[in-house]
Coordinates of C-alpha atoms in Angstrom, one line a residue:
M24 CA 90.7 101.8 123.6
H25 CA 91.3 98.4 125.2
R26 CA 91.9 98.2 129.0
T27 CA 95.3 96.7 129.8
T28 CA 97.5 95.9 132.7
R29 CA 100.8 97.7 133.2
T30 CA 104.0 95.7 133.2
A31 CA 107.0 98.0 133.1
R32 CA 109.9 96.0 131.9
Q33 CA 112.3 99.0 131.5
P34 CA 112.6 102.5 132.9
E35 CA 109.6 104.5 131.7
P36 CA 111.4 107.5 130.1
K37 CA 113.7 105.3 128.1
A38 CA 110.8 103.0 127.0
L39 CA 108.7 106.0 125.9
A40 CA 111.5 107.6 123.9
Q41 CA 111.9 104.3 121.9
V42 CA 108.2 104.0 121.0
Q43 CA 107.6 104.2 117.3
I44 CA 104.5 104.2 115.0
Q45 CA 104.7 102.0 111.9
L46 CA 102.2 102.4 109.0
L47 CA 100.9 98.9 108.0
T48 CA 100.7 98.5 104.2
T49 CA 101.1 94.8 103.5
P50 CA 98.4 92.2 103.8
P51 CA 100.4 90.0 106.2
A52 CA 100.9 93.0 108.6
K53 CA 97.2 93.8 108.5
T54 CA 96.3 90.2 109.0
R55 CA 98.5 90.2 112.1
A56 CA 96.8 93.3 113.4
R57 CA 93.4 91.9 112.8
R58 CA 94.3 88.7 114.7
L59 CA 95.5 90.8 117.7
L60 CA 92.3 92.9 117.7
A61 CA 90.2 89.7 117.6
Q62 CA 92.1 88.3 120.5
H63 CA 92.5 91.3 122.8
H64 CA 90.1 94.1 121.9
Y65 CA 86.7 94.0 123.5
L66 CA 85.0 94.8 120.2
G67 CA 87.1 92.4 118.2
D68 CA 88.3 92.9 114.7
V69 CA 87.1 95.9 112.6
R70 CA 85.6 95.5 109.1
A71 CA 86.1 99.1 108.0
V72 CA 85.2 100.0 104.4
G73 CA 86.4 102.9 102.4
E74 CA 89.5 105.0 103.3
Q75 CA 91.4 103.6 106.3
L76 CA 94.9 103.5 107.7
W77 CA 96.4 100.9 110.1
Y78 CA 99.3 101.4 112.4
A79 CA 101.4 99.3 114.7
V80 CA 102.9 100.6 117.9
T81 CA 106.5 99.2 118.2
N82 CA 109.6 99.5 120.4
A83 CA 113.1 100.0 119.3
H84 CA 113.5 96.3 118.5
G85 CA 110.4 96.3 116.2
D86 CA 108.3 94.3 118.8
W87 CA 104.6 95.2 118.5
L88 CA 103.1 97.0 121.5
G89 CA 99.7 97.9 120.1
V90 CA 97.5 98.6 117.1
L91 CA 95.6 101.8 116.0
V92 CA 93.1 101.9 113.2
F93 CA 91.6 105.0 111.6
C94 CA 88.7 104.9 109.1
A95 CA 86.0 107.0 107.6
A96 CA 84.1 109.2 110.0
S97 CA 80.5 108.6 110.9
R98 CA 78.0 110.0 108.4
R99 CA 75.9 111.7 111.0
L100 CA 76.5 112.7 114.6
R101 CA 74.2 115.3 116.0
A102 CA 76.6 116.5 118.7
R103 CA 79.6 116.7 116.3
D104 CA 77.6 118.3 113.5
R105 CA 76.2 120.9 115.9
W106 CA 79.7 121.6 117.3
I107 CA 81.2 122.1 113.8
G108 CA 78.2 124.2 112.7
W109 CA 78.2 123.0 109.1
S110 CA 75.1 122.5 106.9
D111 CA 73.9 119.1 105.7
E112 CA 75.4 119.8 102.2
Q113 CA 78.7 120.9 103.7
R114 CA 78.8 117.8 105.8
R115 CA 78.2 115.5 102.8
R116 CA 80.9 117.2 100.7
R117 CA 83.5 117.6 103.4
L118 CA 83.1 114.5 105.5
P119 CA 86.3 112.9 104.0
L120 CA 88.3 115.5 105.9
L121 CA 87.2 113.8 109.1
V122 CA 88.4 110.3 110.3
N123 CA 87.4 108.0 113.1
N124 CA 89.8 106.3 115.5
C125 CA 87.8 103.1 115.4
R126 CA 90.3 100.8 117.2
F127 CA 93.1 101.5 119.8
L128 CA 94.7 98.5 121.4
L129 CA 97.7 98.1 123.7
L130 CA 98.8 94.5 124.1
P131 CA 98.2 93.4 127.7
D132 CA 101.7 91.9 128.2
K133 CA 103.6 94.8 126.6
T134 CA 102.2 98.0 128.1
F135 CA 103.7 100.4 130.6
P136 CA 102.8 103.9 132.0
N137 CA 102.0 106.6 129.5
L138 CA 102.3 104.3 126.5
G139 CA 98.8 105.1 125.4
S140 CA 99.3 108.9 125.3
R141 CA 102.6 108.6 123.6
S142 CA 101.3 106.2 120.9
L143 CA 98.3 108.3 120.2
R144 CA 100.3 111.5 119.9
L145 CA 102.8 110.0 117.5
A146 CA 100.0 108.6 115.3
L147 CA 98.2 112.0 115.2
D148 CA 101.4 113.8 114.3
R149 CA 101.7 111.8 111.0
L150 CA 98.1 110.9 110.3
S151 CA 97.2 113.8 107.9
A152 CA 100.4 113.4 105.9
D153 CA 99.9 109.7 105.6
W154 CA 96.3 110.2 104.5
Q155 CA 97.5 112.7 101.9
A156 CA 100.0 110.3 100.6
R157 CA 97.6 107.4 100.4
Y158 CA 94.3 109.1 99.4
G159 CA 95.3 112.4 97.9
H160 CA 93.8 114.7 100.5
P161 CA 94.6 115.6 104.2
V162 CA 92.4 115.2 107.2
V163 CA 91.8 117.9 109.8
L164 CA 89.7 116.4 112.6
V165 CA 89.6 113.0 114.3
E166 CA 86.6 111.6 116.3
T167 CA 86.3 108.5 118.5
F168 CA 83.9 106.8 120.8
V169 CA 84.5 105.7 124.3
D170 CA 82.2 103.2 126.0
P171 CA 81.7 104.5 129.6
Q172 CA 80.9 101.0 130.8
Q173 CA 84.4 100.0 129.8
F174 CA 86.7 103.0 130.0
C175 CA 87.2 106.5 131.3
G176 CA 88.8 108.1 128.2
T177 CA 91.8 109.3 130.1
V178 CA 94.2 108.8 127.2
Y179 CA 92.1 111.1 125.0
T180 CA 91.5 113.8 127.5
A181 CA 95.3 113.8 128.3
Q182 CA 96.0 114.5 124.7
G183 CA 93.6 117.5 124.4
W184 CA 90.6 115.8 122.9
Q185 CA 87.3 117.5 123.6
E186 CA 84.3 115.6 124.7
L187 CA 81.1 116.6 122.9
G188 CA 78.6 114.5 124.9
P189 CA 77.0 111.1 124.5
T190 CA 75.8 109.5 121.3
E191 CA 72.1 108.6 120.9
G192 CA 72.7 104.8 121.2
F193 CA 72.1 103.8 117.6
G194 CA 74.4 101.9 115.3
R195 CA 74.2 101.7 111.5
V196 CA 73.9 98.2 110.2
R197 CA 73.5 99.1 106.5
R198 CA 72.9 102.1 104.4
D199 CA 70.0 104.3 105.7
F200 CA 69.1 101.7 108.4
Y201 CA 70.0 102.1 112.1
V202 CA 69.2 99.9 115.1
E203 CA 69.2 101.0 118.7
H204 CA 71.8 99.2 120.9
H205 CA 71.0 101.0 124.2
R206 CA 74.7 101.7 124.9
P207 CA 75.4 105.4 124.2
K208 CA 79.1 106.2 123.8
R209 CA 81.1 109.3 124.9
L210 CA 82.1 111.2 121.8
F211 CA 85.5 112.9 121.6
V212 CA 87.0 115.0 118.9
R213 CA 90.4 116.6 118.2
E214 CA 91.5 119.1 115.7
L215 CA 94.7 118.2 113.8
Y216 CA 95.1 121.8 112.6
R217 CA 94.4 125.1 114.2
H218 CA 90.9 126.4 113.4
A219 CA 90.0 123.2 111.6
R220 CA 86.5 123.4 113.0
R221 CA 86.1 126.9 111.5
S222 CA 87.4 125.8 108.1
L223 CA 84.9 122.9 107.9
A224 CA 82.0 125.3 108.3
A225 CA 83.4 128.1 106.1
D226 CA 81.6 129.2 102.9
K227 CA 84.7 128.1 100.9
L228 CA 87.4 125.7 101.9
K229 CA 91.0 126.6 101.7
P230 CA 92.8 125.6 98.5
A231 CA 94.6 122.8 100.2
L232 CA 91.3 121.2 101.3
A233 CA 89.1 122.1 98.3
A234 CA 90.1 119.1 96.3
V235 CA 87.9 116.9 98.6
E236 CA 84.8 118.7 97.5
A237 CA 85.7 118.4 93.8
K238 CA 85.8 114.6 94.2
T239 CA 82.4 114.4 95.8
R240 CA 79.8 113.1 93.5
P241 CA 76.7 115.3 92.8
R242 CA 73.6 114.4 94.7
S243 CA 70.0 115.1 93.9
R244 CA 68.2 117.5 96.2
H245 CA 64.9 117.2 94.3
R246 CA 61.9 116.7 96.4
P247 CA 59.7 113.6 95.9
A248 CA 56.7 115.7 94.7
Q249 CA 58.8 117.2 91.9
I250 CA 60.2 113.8 90.9
R251 CA 56.6 112.4 90.7
S252 CA 55.6 115.3 88.4
W253 CA 58.3 114.3 86.0
I254 CA 57.5 110.6 86.3
E255 CA 54.0 111.3 85.1
H256 CA 55.5 112.2 81.7
L257 CA 57.9 109.3 81.6
Q258 CA 55.2 106.8 82.3
R259 CA 54.1 107.3 78.7
L260 CA 57.2 105.4 77.5
P261 CA 56.3 102.0 76.2
D262 CA 57.9 99.1 78.1
D263 CA 58.1 95.9 76.0
R264 CA 59.9 93.8 78.5
S265 CA 58.2 90.5 79.4
R266 CA 59.2 90.8 83.0
I267 CA 59.6 94.2 84.6
G268 CA 60.6 93.3 88.1
L269 CA 61.6 96.0 90.5
Y270 CA 62.5 98.7 88.0
P271 CA 59.9 100.0 85.5
L272 CA 61.5 101.5 82.4
W273 CA 60.4 105.0 83.2
S274 CA 62.0 104.8 86.7
L275 CA 65.4 104.0 85.1
V276 CA 65.0 106.9 82.6
G277 CA 64.0 109.1 85.6
I278 CA 67.3 108.3 87.3
G279 CA 69.1 109.4 84.2
L280 CA 67.1 112.6 84.1
L281 CA 67.9 113.3 87.8
A282 CA 71.6 112.7 87.1
H283 CA 71.4 115.1 84.1
R284 CA 69.8 117.8 86.3
C285 CA 72.5 117.4 88.9
G286 CA 75.4 117.5 86.5
A287 CA 76.4 114.0 87.4
P288 CA 78.2 111.7 85.0
R289 CA 75.8 109.5 83.0
G290 CA 77.7 106.4 82.1
Q291 CA 76.1 103.1 83.1
K292 CA 78.4 102.6 86.1
D293 CA 78.0 106.3 87.0
L294 CA 74.2 106.0 87.0
A295 CA 74.4 102.9 89.3
L296 CA 76.5 104.9 91.7
F297 CA 74.2 107.9 91.5
A298 CA 71.1 105.7 92.1
R299 CA 72.7 104.5 95.4
S300 CA 72.9 108.1 96.6
L301 CA 69.2 108.6 96.2
S302 CA 67.1 108.6 99.4
P303 CA 64.3 105.9 99.9
A304 CA 61.7 108.6 99.4
Q305 CA 63.3 109.6 96.1
R306 CA 63.5 106.0 94.9
R307 CA 59.8 105.5 95.8
A308 CA 58.8 108.7 93.9
L309 CA 60.7 107.3 90.9
G310 CA 58.5 104.3 90.9
I311 CA 61.0 101.7 92.1
R312 CA 59.1 98.8 93.6
R313 CA 59.4 97.9 97.2
Q314 CA 61.1 94.7 98.2
K315 CA 59.7 92.3 100.8
D316 CA 61.9 93.8 103.5
G317 CA 60.4 97.2 102.9
T318 CA 63.4 98.8 101.1
Y319 CA 63.6 100.4 97.7
P320 CA 66.7 99.1 96.1
A321 CA 69.0 100.9 93.7
P322 CA 69.5 99.4 90.2
S323 CA 72.8 98.0 89.3
Q324 CA 75.1 98.7 86.3
P325 CA 73.8 95.7 84.3
T326 CA 70.3 96.9 84.8
F327 CA 71.2 100.2 83.1
C328 CA 73.0 98.3 80.3
R329 CA 69.9 96.3 79.5
L330 CA 67.8 99.6 79.6
M331 CA 69.3 100.8 76.3
R332 CA 68.0 97.7 74.4
H333 CA 64.4 98.5 75.3
L334 CA 64.2 102.2 74.8
D335 CA 62.0 103.6 72.0
E336 CA 64.1 106.5 70.8
E337 CA 61.2 108.4 69.1
A338 CA 58.9 108.0 72.1
L339 CA 61.7 109.1 74.4
E340 CA 62.3 112.2 72.4
Q341 CA 58.6 113.2 72.4
V342 CA 58.3 112.6 76.2
L343 CA 61.5 114.6 76.9
L344 CA 60.4 117.5 74.8
Q345 CA 57.1 117.7 76.7
L346 CA 59.0 117.5 80.0
Q347 CA 61.4 120.1 78.9
K348 CA 58.5 122.4 78.1
Q349 CA 57.2 121.9 81.6
I350 CA 60.5 122.6 83.2
R351 CA 61.8 125.4 81.0
G352 CA 58.7 126.7 79.3
P353 CA 58.4 127.3 75.6
V354 CA 61.6 127.4 73.6
P355 CA 62.6 131.0 72.7
K356 CA 62.3 131.8 69.0
D357 CA 65.8 133.3 68.9
E358 CA 67.4 130.2 70.3
W359 CA 69.0 127.5 68.1
M360 CA 69.9 123.9 69.0
V361 CA 73.2 122.4 68.1
I362 CA 73.4 118.6 67.9
D363 CA 76.5 116.5 67.9
G364 CA 76.7 112.7 67.9
K365 CA 78.7 109.6 67.1
P366 CA 77.5 106.1 66.0
P367 CA 78.8 102.9 67.7
R368 CA 82.1 101.7 66.3
Q369 CA 81.0 98.1 66.3
G370 CA 77.6 96.6 65.7
G371 CA 74.2 98.3 65.7
G372 CA 72.3 100.1 68.3
P373 CA 71.3 103.7 69.0
S374 CA 73.8 106.5 68.5
V375 CA 74.8 108.8 71.3
L376 CA 73.8 112.4 70.8
T377 CA 74.5 115.6 72.7
A378 CA 72.4 118.7 72.2
I379 CA 73.0 122.3 73.4
T380 CA 71.1 125.5 72.8
V381 CA 72.8 128.7 71.6
P382 CA 71.6 132.2 70.9
S383 CA 70.7 132.8 67.2
Q384 CA 73.2 134.9 65.2
Q385 CA 70.5 136.3 62.9

């Protein structure tokens, strides 16, 4: 929260009773909020990605008194995750139920006593319902960071927020890459519903919350050693491309195999999204080549589109049959395979086939 000076222009009880929270939905309103943050907040504007809601604090006349911004929660916080008690997989699937109060600004020339507490309470009272209306799911817990070199966190403690301790002083600058900034923050959390913490760590979520897990994309939990054993088979695939670049053909097929094993969608766009969820160790095991900056990139959707033009269907079939034998063992004699497929509507190219095994009826 931004430190402000108090200038009471009207009696405090009346002013507090007239405070309102307005959800910002139009680009001009958000532009105005960004401009105020850039001008008055010590961290400046916020470039939040993903799910987020912006609010303006107003008086009875519609004059802006402040700005609040809520965005997606931090992916990993040791103190928070230990306090909740959930597993890594639960955290991955249920993290959308948490949000972060990433900006809280009261305008210096508009503030008066208790405005911060009043504004925060009004925002939290409607936050979950607004999130449900905007993104199709509620939120049950809010987190925020307070810089001890700037603030005391009085507004949060007055509203019943619980302090979990300091952060470790690292900030994420891009996916899977963190830098140390040597300025640990105080971490505060607040449950929006009773027993929200218990629900997040439960074996099964309540029906009202379970939709969040259903929207979470499957993620590979395969170890790099297991992936490398599969890649040894896929490396037999011929690659007739004149320039291979970062992605050998067999590494792209390996991503498709991992997606199949995880039950993930396998369209070209889906494969690109799935590849982004793989860890650097998994990408390295797949044979993706390292860039100059030391990272292992994820292939894009056009890369998977081009893949289909270079696949040798017969060679792929033989390799996958050998790999299937390694994974599942010999095919039972009393098991049949049912194949269904459709040719492309326009032009040539390979057909799309689906094969399943069923018990023999004989």
